[in-house]
Amino acid sequence: MRVSIKLKFSLFLALLLILALSVLSFFVLRGVDRNQQAQTERYLAQHVKTVNLRVKQTYYTGTRLEPQEFMKQRGRQLAVELAGFTGLEVTLYDAQGRLTGSSAQGKLSRPGDDGRSEVQDSLAYALQNKIAYQSRGDTLLYLAPLQGPEKQMGVVQLQYSLKDSLSFQQTLKNLFLTTGLAVLLLSFIIGYLYFNRAAVAISRLKLAAEEIRKAHYIAAPPVKRADELGELAEGIYYMSREIESSIAAKDEEQRKLKLAVQKLQALEQQQKQYIGNISHEFKTPLTSIKAYVDLLNMYDDDPKLLQDAKVNIAKETQRLYEMVEKVLQLTALEKYDFESQAELLEVGGELREVCGRMSGKAERFGLTLTLDTQVSHIWMDRESFMHILINLLDNAIKYNVTQGNVHIRSEARDGRVWITIRDSGIGIPAEARDKIFEPFYTVNRDRSRQSGGTGLGLSLVRTLVEKQNGIIELLDIEGGGSAFRLSFPAES
Ligand code: ADP
């Protein structure tokens, strides 16, 4: 059976109190009893003295009788007289223990009566010149020797009522009992309440421990007290915080690990796809070349076939060459840190040079190339910058329409240089916007192939831009065409 700690403590306290009160009341009552007894003895001894004095006086003043005779003759009267003096009932016995007189009515009428039988033993004792007591209910019989001229001539018996002292003792006992019970009850209640507070604190600590076990960490000490329980509560709180932070750190590590594994898996998947794409992209021009070679083997005297084969084989070979070059560039960029030779570039000048290089191609496509630049500088590898711009301009020309235009604009703003290449071409459909930077992705494979595209240009551009701490984004524009925006940290 489970008994709560507060009940245990309270019962223990109550037992201690009962013990303390019992011991205390025992000693106090005993002390009071003894004190009363001593007082009574002193009181009675005093009366005995008076009695002896009076008896002696009477003996010597009257006719001189034998003590025995004196007691017999005068005993009755003396007893009444002495009772008047002392205010107590007095009984007198002669030296033989015979009753000679008593102040009590009944006994007065029967002198020499054998009423002494009740006090026989005490009387025999008192006749040996000693003091004897005998209690009868609430009455104390005090028997003391009566001194004669030579020796003991009798015994005087004083009857003393113990009613008052017994009732005083009873009152005292009652007082002890009621006060004791009240104190006990009060102490039990106070103790119970006090221990209840401690027990509440303990059960709060227990609850906190259970919460921590369920991984519900506590935000403050469960108990605030300036004692050991308070210290324990603080200890539990700090322990909870420690566990929480170490578990959080572990969770964070686990999350990072999971993320790394996911990234690795995605990378592996990408790599597989990349290899698959390369194989496929390489196979297409090779198949075309092989087909022409087979045809030439069969019809080597067909001048038209020969002409077609020359043109197409040259085109496919060029495509293969470009592809190999871009794949190699991409691989080199991803595997090793790009060996860039950063230098201060004046953006306007570089843009003008790229436009000059690309103007021939633009003319061939019947396009207008316009440039709008502000003076601005960037710190970066010139070759990479050229690669980026040529690829973007090449796309702007390739995916344009006849009589279209390409507009290049640069400006310095917010500590960065912004370059926008906007064309009036076929545009990029919304669903392809997220994918165009992926290697080998083409919106329209035939169109891309026709224009010698490989699907690797933008992927290479993005890698180069990021290596130079830049950002490339495809702008969302209205009115057809596409616009790519580059930004690099500006050099003041
Ligand atoms: P590609 O060698 O095929 O041009 P890119 O990686 O440079 O490969 O471009 C990926 C695809 O994005 C292209 O095949 C094309 O469909 C689309 N694209 C890129 N630039 C433009 C542009 N300026 N206008 C329209 N489509 C574009």
Short mmCIF file of C-alpha atoms and ligand atoms in Angstrom, two decimals:
data_model
loop_
_atom_site.label_atom_id
_atom_site.label_comp_id
_atom_site.label_asym_id
_atom_site.label_seq_id
_atom_site.Cartn_x
_atom_site.Cartn_y
_atom_site.Cartn_z
CA MET A 1 0.00 0.00 0.00
CA ARG A 2 1.32 3.42 -0.97
CA VAL A 3 1.24 5.94 1.90
CA SER A 4 1.95 9.52 0.88
CA ILE A 5 4.99 11.22 2.35
CA LYS A 6 2.94 14.08 3.88
CA LEU A 7 0.78 11.58 5.82
CA LYS A 8 3.86 9.72 6.99
CA PHE A 9 5.54 12.92 8.19
CA SER A 10 2.35 14.21 9.86
CA LEU A 11 1.76 10.91 11.68
CA PHE A 12 5.35 10.85 12.78
CA LEU A 13 5.00 14.39 14.12
CA ALA A 14 1.76 13.49 15.91
CA LEU A 15 3.43 10.47 17.54
CA LEU A 16 6.32 12.63 18.68
CA LEU A 17 3.87 15.14 20.15
CA ILE A 18 1.86 12.44 21.93
CA LEU A 19 5.06 11.11 23.44
CA ALA A 20 6.26 14.56 24.51
CA LEU A 21 2.87 15.50 25.98
CA SER A 22 2.51 12.18 27.82
CA VAL A 23 5.94 12.44 29.41
CA LEU A 24 5.33 16.09 30.30
CA SER A 25 1.90 15.53 31.83
CA PHE A 26 3.12 12.45 33.74
CA PHE A 27 5.91 14.40 35.41
CA VAL A 28 3.81 17.51 36.05
CA LEU A 29 0.94 15.51 37.56
CA ARG A 30 3.32 13.47 39.69
CA GLY A 31 4.99 16.68 40.89
CA VAL A 32 1.65 18.22 41.76
CA ASP A 33 0.56 15.05 43.57
CA ARG A 34 3.72 14.92 45.66
CA ASN A 35 3.49 18.57 46.46
CA GLN A 36 -0.09 18.21 47.65
CA GLN A 37 0.83 15.18 49.73
CA ALA A 38 3.66 17.07 51.40
CA GLN A 39 1.37 20.00 52.11
CA THR A 40 -1.30 17.73 53.61
CA GLU A 41 1.30 16.01 55.76
CA ARG A 42 2.59 19.33 57.03
CA TYR A 43 -0.97 20.46 57.74
CA LEU A 44 -1.90 17.30 59.61
CA ALA A 45 1.39 17.22 61.53
CA GLN A 46 0.66 20.74 62.70
CA HIS A 47 -2.78 19.66 63.94
CA VAL A 48 -1.31 16.65 65.69
CA LYS A 49 1.01 19.01 67.52
CA THR A 50 -1.97 21.14 68.60
CA VAL A 51 -3.90 18.03 69.64
CA ASN A 52 -0.99 16.77 71.75
CA LEU A 53 -0.66 20.16 73.36
CA ARG A 54 -4.34 20.30 74.22
CA VAL A 55 -4.42 16.73 75.54
CA LYS A 56 -1.40 17.43 77.73
CA GLN A 57 -2.98 20.60 79.00
CA THR A 58 -6.19 18.79 79.89
CA TYR A 59 -4.31 15.96 81.51
CA TYR A 60 -2.28 18.15 83.76
CA THR A 61 -5.01 20.60 84.76
CA GLY A 62 -7.71 18.17 85.97
CA THR A 63 -7.59 15.55 88.65
CA ARG A 64 -4.49 13.46 88.02
CA LEU A 65 -5.60 10.15 86.53
CA GLU A 66 -3.81 7.20 85.07
CA PRO A 67 -3.36 7.82 81.32
CA GLN A 68 -5.51 4.81 80.64
CA GLU A 69 -8.27 6.08 82.86
CA PHE A 70 -7.85 9.63 81.62
CA MET A 71 -8.41 8.50 78.05
CA LYS A 72 -11.41 6.46 79.04
CA GLN A 73 -13.08 9.22 80.97
CA ARG A 74 -12.19 12.27 78.98
CA GLY A 75 -11.67 10.80 75.55
CA ARG A 76 -15.11 11.49 74.21
CA GLN A 77 -15.22 15.09 75.33
CA LEU A 78 -11.66 15.74 74.21
CA ALA A 79 -12.42 14.37 70.72
CA VAL A 80 -15.31 16.80 70.31
CA GLU A 81 -13.24 19.64 71.65
CA LEU A 82 -10.30 18.84 69.39
CA ALA A 83 -12.59 18.59 66.38
CA GLY A 84 -13.66 22.15 67.21
CA PHE A 85 -10.01 23.24 67.24
CA THR A 86 -8.88 21.53 64.13
CA GLY A 87 -12.02 21.61 62.04
CA LEU A 88 -11.44 17.89 61.34
CA GLU A 89 -13.13 14.80 62.62
CA VAL A 90 -11.09 13.49 65.51
CA THR A 91 -11.09 9.97 66.97
CA LEU A 92 -9.07 9.02 70.03
CA TYR A 93 -7.77 5.61 71.05
CA ASP A 94 -6.04 4.63 74.30
CA ALA A 95 -2.67 2.87 74.50
CA GLN A 96 -4.43 -0.50 74.06
CA GLY A 97 -6.01 0.66 70.81
CA ARG A 98 -9.51 0.92 72.29
CA LEU A 99 -11.72 3.69 70.95
CA THR A 100 -12.19 6.25 73.69
CA GLY A 101 -13.95 9.05 71.85
CA SER A 102 -14.87 10.41 68.48
CA SER A 103 -16.22 13.71 67.22
CA ALA A 104 -18.44 11.79 64.75
CA GLN A 105 -22.06 11.46 65.87
CA GLY A 106 -22.48 7.75 65.34
CA LYS A 107 -19.34 6.88 67.14
CA LEU A 108 -20.01 9.22 70.08
CA SER A 109 -23.06 7.25 70.95
CA ARG A 110 -21.09 4.03 71.15
CA PRO A 111 -18.00 4.56 73.31
CA GLY A 112 -15.64 1.62 73.32
CA ASP A 113 -17.11 0.43 70.08
CA ASP A 114 -15.13 -1.82 67.84
CA GLY A 115 -15.18 0.66 64.89
CA ARG A 116 -11.40 0.44 65.02
CA SER A 117 -11.48 -2.77 63.01
CA GLU A 118 -11.36 -0.77 59.77
CA VAL A 119 -8.12 0.88 60.82
CA GLN A 120 -6.71 -2.07 62.67
CA ASP A 121 -3.37 -2.25 60.91
CA SER A 122 -2.78 1.50 60.84
CA LEU A 123 -3.73 1.71 64.48
CA ALA A 124 -1.33 -1.07 65.45
CA TYR A 125 1.38 0.79 63.57
CA ALA A 126 0.55 4.13 65.23
CA LEU A 127 0.59 2.45 68.65
CA GLN A 128 4.27 1.80 68.08
CA ASN A 129 4.78 5.57 68.35
CA LYS A 130 4.74 6.04 64.60
CA ILE A 131 2.62 7.92 62.11
CA ALA A 132 0.30 5.91 59.89
CA TYR A 133 -1.87 6.86 56.92
CA GLN A 134 -4.80 5.17 55.45
CA SER A 135 -6.96 6.40 52.62
CA ARG A 136 -10.62 5.44 52.34
CA GLY A 137 -12.19 6.68 49.10
CA ASP A 138 -11.75 10.42 49.14
CA THR A 139 -10.84 10.48 52.84
CA LEU A 140 -7.42 10.24 54.44
CA LEU A 141 -7.09 8.85 57.94
CA TYR A 142 -4.02 10.18 59.70
CA LEU A 143 -3.09 8.32 62.84
CA ALA A 144 -0.46 9.81 65.18
CA PRO A 145 0.71 8.90 68.73
CA LEU A 146 -0.63 10.84 71.73
CA GLN A 147 2.20 11.47 74.15
CA GLY A 148 1.49 10.79 77.84
CA PRO A 149 3.53 11.96 80.83
CA GLU A 150 5.98 9.09 80.44
CA LYS A 151 5.17 7.22 77.32
CA GLN A 152 2.57 7.05 74.57
CA MET A 153 -0.90 7.16 76.03
CA GLY A 154 -2.93 6.69 72.93
CA VAL A 155 -3.49 7.51 69.30
CA VAL A 156 -5.28 10.40 67.68
CA GLN A 157 -6.94 9.80 64.34
CA LEU A 158 -7.59 12.83 62.14
CA GLN A 159 -9.97 12.39 59.26
CA TYR A 160 -9.00 14.61 56.38
CA SER A 161 -11.07 15.01 53.23
CA LEU A 162 -9.11 14.60 49.99
CA LYS A 163 -12.01 15.82 47.86
CA ASP A 164 -10.47 19.19 47.06
CA SER A 165 -7.07 17.90 46.12
CA LEU A 166 -8.55 15.01 44.16
CA SER A 167 -10.81 17.37 42.27
CA PHE A 168 -7.84 19.71 41.70
CA GLN A 169 -5.87 16.79 40.31
CA GLN A 170 -8.80 15.76 38.16
CA THR A 171 -9.14 19.33 36.83
CA LEU A 172 -5.44 19.38 36.09
CA LYS A 173 -5.67 16.04 34.31
CA ASN A 174 -8.64 17.27 32.27
CA LEU A 175 -6.76 20.43 31.45
CA PHE A 176 -3.77 18.45 30.30
CA LEU A 177 -5.96 16.15 28.28
CA THR A 178 -7.95 18.89 26.53
CA THR A 179 -4.95 21.17 25.99
CA GLY A 180 -2.90 18.20 24.89
CA LEU A 181 -5.56 17.09 22.44
CA ALA A 182 -6.01 20.63 21.11
CA VAL A 183 -2.26 21.09 20.73
CA LEU A 184 -2.01 17.70 19.10
CA LEU A 185 -4.80 18.44 16.67
CA LEU A 186 -3.45 21.88 15.85
CA SER A 187 0.08 20.58 15.41
CA PHE A 188 -1.17 17.77 13.24
CA ILE A 189 -3.07 20.25 11.02
CA ILE A 190 -0.16 22.71 10.86
CA GLY A 191 2.29 19.86 10.30
CA TYR A 192 0.05 18.38 7.63
CA LEU A 193 -0.23 21.74 5.85
CA TYR A 194 3.50 22.33 6.13
CA PHE A 195 4.41 18.86 4.92
CA ASN A 196 1.75 19.25 2.26
CA ARG A 197 3.72 22.20 0.85
CA ALA A 198 6.87 20.09 0.77
CA ALA A 199 4.93 17.17 -0.70
CA VAL A 200 3.48 19.44 -3.41
CA ALA A 201 7.00 20.60 -4.26
CA ILE A 202 8.18 16.98 -4.40
CA SER A 203 5.31 15.96 -6.66
CA ARG A 204 6.06 18.93 -8.94
CA LEU A 205 9.65 17.74 -9.18
CA LYS A 206 8.39 14.25 -9.95
CA LEU A 207 6.11 15.64 -12.69
CA ALA A 208 8.97 17.65 -14.17
CA ALA A 209 11.14 14.52 -14.27
CA GLU A 210 8.33 12.64 -16.04
CA GLU A 211 7.92 15.47 -18.57
CA ILE A 212 11.66 15.44 -19.30
CA ARG A 213 11.46 11.68 -19.76
CA LYS A 214 8.80 12.31 -22.45
CA ALA A 215 11.12 14.90 -24.09
CA HIS A 216 8.93 17.81 -22.96
CA TYR A 217 11.65 20.07 -21.62
CA ILE A 218 10.86 22.57 -18.87
CA ALA A 219 11.23 26.34 -19.34
CA ALA A 220 11.77 27.23 -15.66
CA PRO A 221 12.56 25.48 -12.36
CA PRO A 222 9.37 23.61 -11.32
CA VAL A 223 9.66 24.83 -7.71
CA LYS A 224 10.99 28.08 -6.29
CA ARG A 225 12.18 27.62 -2.67
CA ALA A 226 15.19 28.71 -0.69
CA ASP A 227 16.07 25.22 0.51
CA GLU A 228 17.35 21.89 -0.75
CA LEU A 229 14.12 21.28 -2.69
CA GLY A 230 14.61 24.62 -4.49
CA GLU A 231 18.20 23.65 -5.28
CA LEU A 232 17.03 20.28 -6.57
CA ALA A 233 14.43 22.04 -8.77
CA GLU A 234 17.13 24.26 -10.24
CA GLY A 235 19.32 21.23 -10.82
CA ILE A 236 16.48 19.51 -12.69
CA TYR A 237 15.88 22.66 -14.76
CA TYR A 238 19.54 22.96 -15.81
CA MET A 239 19.67 19.25 -16.51
CA SER A 240 16.58 19.62 -18.73
CA ARG A 241 18.21 22.50 -20.62
CA GLU A 242 21.39 20.53 -21.12
CA ILE A 243 19.51 17.51 -22.41
CA GLU A 244 17.39 19.72 -24.66
CA SER A 245 20.36 21.50 -26.19
CA SER A 246 22.36 18.33 -26.69
CA ILE A 247 19.36 16.59 -28.25
CA ALA A 248 18.75 19.65 -30.44
CA ALA A 249 22.40 19.57 -31.51
CA LYS A 250 22.07 15.88 -32.26
CA ASP A 251 18.86 16.48 -34.23
CA GLU A 252 20.51 19.30 -36.15
CA GLU A 253 23.45 17.05 -36.96
CA GLN A 254 21.08 14.32 -38.04
CA ARG A 255 19.15 16.80 -40.19
CA LYS A 256 22.37 17.99 -41.82
CA LEU A 257 23.45 14.43 -42.37
CA LYS A 258 20.11 13.60 -43.97
CA LEU A 259 20.38 16.68 -46.15
CA ALA A 260 23.91 15.74 -47.18
CA VAL A 261 22.73 12.22 -48.03
CA GLN A 262 19.84 13.67 -50.04
CA LYS A 263 22.21 16.02 -51.85
CA LEU A 264 24.58 13.18 -52.60
CA GLN A 265 21.72 11.08 -53.91
CA ALA A 266 20.50 13.98 -56.06
CA LEU A 267 24.04 14.53 -57.30
CA GLU A 268 24.39 10.87 -58.13
CA GLN A 269 21.10 11.01 -59.98
CA GLN A 270 22.22 14.14 -61.82
CA GLN A 271 25.47 12.54 -62.73
CA LYS A 272 23.71 9.48 -64.12
CA GLN A 273 21.39 11.70 -66.10
CA TYR A 274 24.32 13.81 -67.25
CA ILE A 275 26.20 10.77 -68.52
CA GLY A 276 23.04 9.50 -70.19
CA ASN A 277 22.52 12.87 -71.86
CA ILE A 278 26.13 13.13 -73.01
CA SER A 279 25.96 9.66 -74.55
CA HIS A 280 22.71 10.54 -76.27
CA GLU A 281 23.91 13.94 -77.49
CA PHE A 282 27.11 12.46 -78.81
CA LYS A 283 25.34 9.62 -80.50
CA THR A 284 23.05 11.85 -82.61
CA PRO A 285 25.76 13.67 -84.65
CA LEU A 286 27.80 10.49 -84.83
CA THR A 287 24.79 8.60 -86.25
CA SER A 288 24.30 11.37 -88.80
CA ILE A 289 28.01 11.27 -89.80
CA LYS A 290 27.94 7.48 -90.01
CA ALA A 291 24.82 7.59 -92.21
CA TYR A 292 26.52 9.95 -94.66
CA VAL A 293 29.66 7.81 -94.72
CA ASP A 294 27.51 4.70 -95.49
CA LEU A 295 25.67 6.56 -98.24
CA LEU A 296 28.94 7.75 -99.75
CA ASN A 297 30.24 4.18 -99.73
CA MET A 298 27.21 3.15 -101.74
CA TYR A 299 26.88 6.16 -104.06
CA ASP A 300 30.32 7.69 -104.21
CA ASP A 301 29.67 9.20 -107.63
CA ASP A 302 26.62 11.27 -106.62
CA PRO A 303 27.83 14.90 -106.64
CA LYS A 304 24.75 16.20 -104.72
CA LEU A 305 25.16 13.59 -102.01
CA LEU A 306 28.82 14.44 -101.82
CA GLN A 307 27.97 18.12 -101.38
CA ASP A 308 25.31 17.42 -98.70
CA ALA A 309 27.59 15.03 -96.91
CA LYS A 310 30.41 17.59 -96.81
CA VAL A 311 28.15 20.29 -95.38
CA ASN A 312 26.42 18.06 -92.84
CA ILE A 313 29.48 16.15 -91.73
CA ALA A 314 31.24 19.52 -91.20
CA LYS A 315 28.23 20.78 -89.23
CA GLU A 316 27.94 17.68 -87.03
CA THR A 317 31.68 17.58 -86.49
CA GLN A 318 31.59 21.24 -85.41
CA ARG A 319 28.74 20.41 -83.05
CA LEU A 320 30.67 17.46 -81.64
CA TYR A 321 33.70 19.65 -81.20
CA GLU A 322 31.74 22.37 -79.38
CA MET A 323 30.05 19.79 -77.24
CA VAL A 324 33.32 18.17 -76.24
CA GLU A 325 34.76 21.58 -75.47
CA LYS A 326 31.82 22.63 -73.28
CA VAL A 327 31.65 19.29 -71.49
CA LEU A 328 35.34 19.55 -70.72
CA GLN A 329 34.92 23.12 -69.52
CA LEU A 330 31.96 22.20 -67.29
CA THR A 331 33.77 19.21 -65.84
CA ALA A 332 36.86 21.25 -65.16
CA LEU A 333 34.76 23.93 -63.46
CA GLU A 334 32.94 21.49 -61.26
CA LYS A 335 35.92 19.40 -60.28
CA TYR A 336 38.60 21.94 -59.63
CA ASP A 337 38.64 25.47 -58.42
CA PHE A 338 38.61 27.57 -61.47
CA GLU A 339 41.99 28.99 -62.11
CA SER A 340 40.77 32.48 -62.58
CA GLN A 341 43.03 35.40 -63.09
CA ALA A 342 40.97 38.24 -61.77
CA GLU A 343 41.61 41.73 -63.14
CA LEU A 344 39.86 45.07 -63.14
CA LEU A 345 37.49 45.24 -66.12
CA GLU A 346 35.69 48.27 -67.48
CA VAL A 347 32.32 46.71 -68.26
CA GLY A 348 31.36 49.08 -71.12
CA GLY A 349 34.61 48.40 -72.98
CA GLU A 350 34.28 44.63 -72.61
CA LEU A 351 30.66 44.73 -73.79
CA ARG A 352 31.64 46.74 -76.83
CA GLU A 353 34.30 44.18 -77.70
CA VAL A 354 31.86 41.25 -77.36
CA CYS A 355 29.32 43.09 -79.54
CA GLY A 356 32.04 43.66 -82.12
CA ARG A 357 32.85 39.92 -82.12
CA MET A 358 29.20 38.94 -82.43
CA SER A 359 28.09 41.65 -84.90
CA GLY A 360 28.95 39.47 -87.93
CA LYS A 361 26.68 36.67 -86.72
CA ALA A 362 23.94 39.17 -85.88
CA GLU A 363 24.14 40.64 -89.36
CA ARG A 364 23.91 37.19 -90.92
CA PHE A 365 20.67 36.67 -88.99
CA GLY A 366 19.47 40.19 -90.00
CA LEU A 367 19.46 41.45 -86.41
CA THR A 368 20.22 44.82 -84.89
CA LEU A 369 22.64 44.85 -81.93
CA THR A 370 22.36 47.92 -79.64
CA LEU A 371 24.42 48.79 -76.60
CA ASP A 372 23.74 51.16 -73.72
CA THR A 373 26.41 51.30 -71.00
CA GLN A 374 27.42 53.32 -68.00
CA VAL A 375 30.98 53.55 -66.75
CA SER A 376 31.42 50.76 -64.24
CA HIS A 377 34.11 48.33 -63.15
CA ILE A 378 34.21 44.78 -61.94
CA TRP A 379 37.00 42.60 -60.65
CA MET A 380 36.99 39.26 -62.43
CA ASP A 381 38.57 36.81 -64.83
CA ARG A 382 38.32 38.32 -68.32
CA GLU A 383 38.13 35.00 -70.14
CA SER A 384 35.18 33.88 -68.01
CA PHE A 385 33.44 37.22 -68.55
CA MET A 386 33.85 36.81 -72.32
CA HIS A 387 32.54 33.21 -72.21
CA ILE A 388 29.47 34.34 -70.30
CA LEU A 389 28.62 37.22 -72.63
CA ILE A 390 29.35 35.33 -75.86
CA ASN A 391 27.11 32.43 -74.79
CA LEU A 392 24.25 34.75 -73.81
CA LEU A 393 24.57 36.86 -77.00
CA ASP A 394 24.87 33.71 -79.10
CA ASN A 395 21.55 32.47 -77.64
CA ALA A 396 19.93 35.91 -78.10
CA ILE A 397 20.89 35.73 -81.81
CA LYS A 398 20.13 32.02 -82.32
CA TYR A 399 16.66 32.14 -80.78
CA ASN A 400 15.66 35.43 -82.42
CA VAL A 401 13.37 36.26 -85.33
CA THR A 402 14.28 37.94 -88.64
CA GLN A 403 14.55 41.70 -88.34
CA GLY A 404 14.70 41.25 -84.61
CA ASN A 405 17.05 43.00 -82.23
CA VAL A 406 19.29 42.39 -79.26
CA HIS A 407 19.78 45.11 -76.68
CA ILE A 408 22.56 45.11 -74.12
CA ARG A 409 22.51 47.48 -71.21
CA SER A 410 24.79 47.95 -68.19
CA GLU A 411 24.49 50.12 -65.11
CA ALA A 412 26.04 50.44 -61.65
CA ARG A 413 23.61 50.47 -58.74
CA ASP A 414 23.64 49.50 -55.04
CA GLY A 415 27.28 48.46 -55.10
CA ARG A 416 26.76 46.08 -58.02
CA VAL A 417 27.05 46.16 -61.79
CA TRP A 418 23.92 45.01 -63.60
CA ILE A 419 24.07 43.78 -67.22
CA THR A 420 20.86 42.96 -69.10
CA ILE A 421 20.79 41.14 -72.49
CA ARG A 422 17.36 41.44 -73.96
CA ASP A 423 16.22 40.01 -77.29
CA SER A 424 13.07 40.16 -79.37
CA GLY A 425 13.23 36.41 -80.11
CA ILE A 426 10.95 33.44 -79.59
CA GLY A 427 11.03 33.73 -75.78
CA ILE A 428 11.15 30.94 -73.20
CA PRO A 429 7.89 29.25 -72.20
CA ALA A 430 6.94 29.53 -68.53
CA GLU A 431 7.25 25.76 -67.88
CA ALA A 432 10.87 25.78 -69.14
CA ARG A 433 12.05 28.74 -67.07
CA ASP A 434 13.23 26.62 -64.15
CA LYS A 435 15.05 24.09 -66.30
CA ILE A 436 17.00 26.08 -68.87
CA PHE A 437 20.12 26.24 -66.65
CA GLU A 438 20.27 22.43 -66.40
CA PRO A 439 22.89 20.73 -68.58
CA PHE A 440 21.56 19.42 -71.94
CA TYR A 441 18.16 21.02 -71.46
CA THR A 442 16.68 22.49 -74.65
CA VAL A 443 13.18 23.88 -75.12
CA ASN A 444 13.01 22.71 -78.71
CA ARG A 445 15.58 20.04 -79.52
CA ASP A 446 15.30 20.41 -83.32
CA ARG A 447 15.56 24.16 -83.27
CA SER A 448 18.50 23.98 -80.88
CA ARG A 449 20.24 21.36 -83.05
CA GLN A 450 19.60 23.34 -86.22
CA SER A 451 21.34 26.32 -84.73
CA GLY A 452 24.23 24.18 -83.48
CA GLY A 453 23.02 24.22 -79.88
CA THR A 454 24.12 21.63 -77.33
CA GLY A 455 21.99 22.49 -74.27
CA LEU A 456 25.17 23.12 -72.29
CA GLY A 457 25.60 26.89 -72.85
CA LEU A 458 23.45 28.25 -70.03
CA SER A 459 24.64 25.59 -67.59
CA LEU A 460 28.23 26.66 -68.29
CA VAL A 461 27.25 30.35 -68.03
CA ARG A 462 25.62 29.88 -64.63
CA THR A 463 28.61 27.99 -63.25
CA LEU A 464 31.00 30.66 -64.48
CA VAL A 465 28.85 33.50 -63.09
CA GLU A 466 28.60 31.87 -59.66
CA LYS A 467 32.34 31.22 -59.58
CA GLN A 468 32.80 34.97 -60.03
CA ASN A 469 30.41 35.76 -57.14
CA GLY A 470 27.75 36.87 -59.58
CA ILE A 471 24.05 36.14 -60.06
CA ILE A 472 22.23 35.28 -63.28
CA GLU A 473 18.48 35.40 -63.59
CA LEU A 474 15.96 35.07 -66.34
CA LEU A 475 13.71 38.11 -66.21
CA ASP A 476 9.99 37.92 -66.53
CA ILE A 477 9.24 40.37 -69.34
CA GLU A 478 6.24 41.38 -71.34
CA GLY A 479 6.03 41.87 -75.10
CA GLY A 480 7.87 38.73 -76.33
CA GLY A 481 11.52 37.77 -76.38
CA SER A 482 13.72 36.97 -73.40
CA ALA A 483 15.95 38.90 -71.06
CA PHE A 484 18.83 37.60 -68.90
CA ARG A 485 20.24 39.76 -66.16
CA LEU A 486 23.71 39.42 -64.67
CA SER A 487 25.00 41.18 -61.59
CA PHE A 488 28.51 41.30 -60.08
CA PRO A 489 29.97 43.20 -57.14
CA ALA A 490 31.08 46.60 -58.45
CA GLU A 491 34.65 47.84 -58.03
CA SER A 492 34.81 51.50 -57.07
P1 ADP B 1 21.79 25.59 -76.54
O1 ADP B 1 23.16 25.19 -76.86
O2 ADP B 1 20.76 24.60 -76.94
O3 ADP B 1 21.48 26.95 -76.93
P2 ADP B 1 21.66 26.61 -73.86
O4 ADP B 1 21.99 25.94 -72.56
O5 ADP B 1 22.44 27.80 -74.21
O6 ADP B 1 21.69 25.47 -74.95
O7 ADP B 1 20.14 26.99 -73.77
C1 ADP B 1 19.22 26.04 -73.30
C2 ADP B 1 17.89 26.24 -74.00
O8 ADP B 1 17.30 27.44 -73.54
C3 ADP B 1 17.98 26.41 -75.48
O9 ADP B 1 17.95 25.15 -76.13
C4 ADP B 1 16.78 27.26 -75.78
O10 ADP B 1 15.66 26.46 -75.98
C5 ADP B 1 16.57 28.09 -74.54
N1 ADP B 1 17.13 29.45 -74.74
C6 ADP B 1 18.32 29.91 -74.27
N2 ADP B 1 18.47 31.22 -74.56
C7 ADP B 1 17.34 31.61 -75.18
C8 ADP B 1 16.86 32.86 -75.71
N3 ADP B 1 17.60 33.95 -75.65
N4 ADP B 1 15.66 32.86 -76.29
C9 ADP B 1 14.89 31.74 -76.34
N5 ADP B 1 15.27 30.55 -75.87
C10 ADP B 1 16.50 30.48 -75.28
#
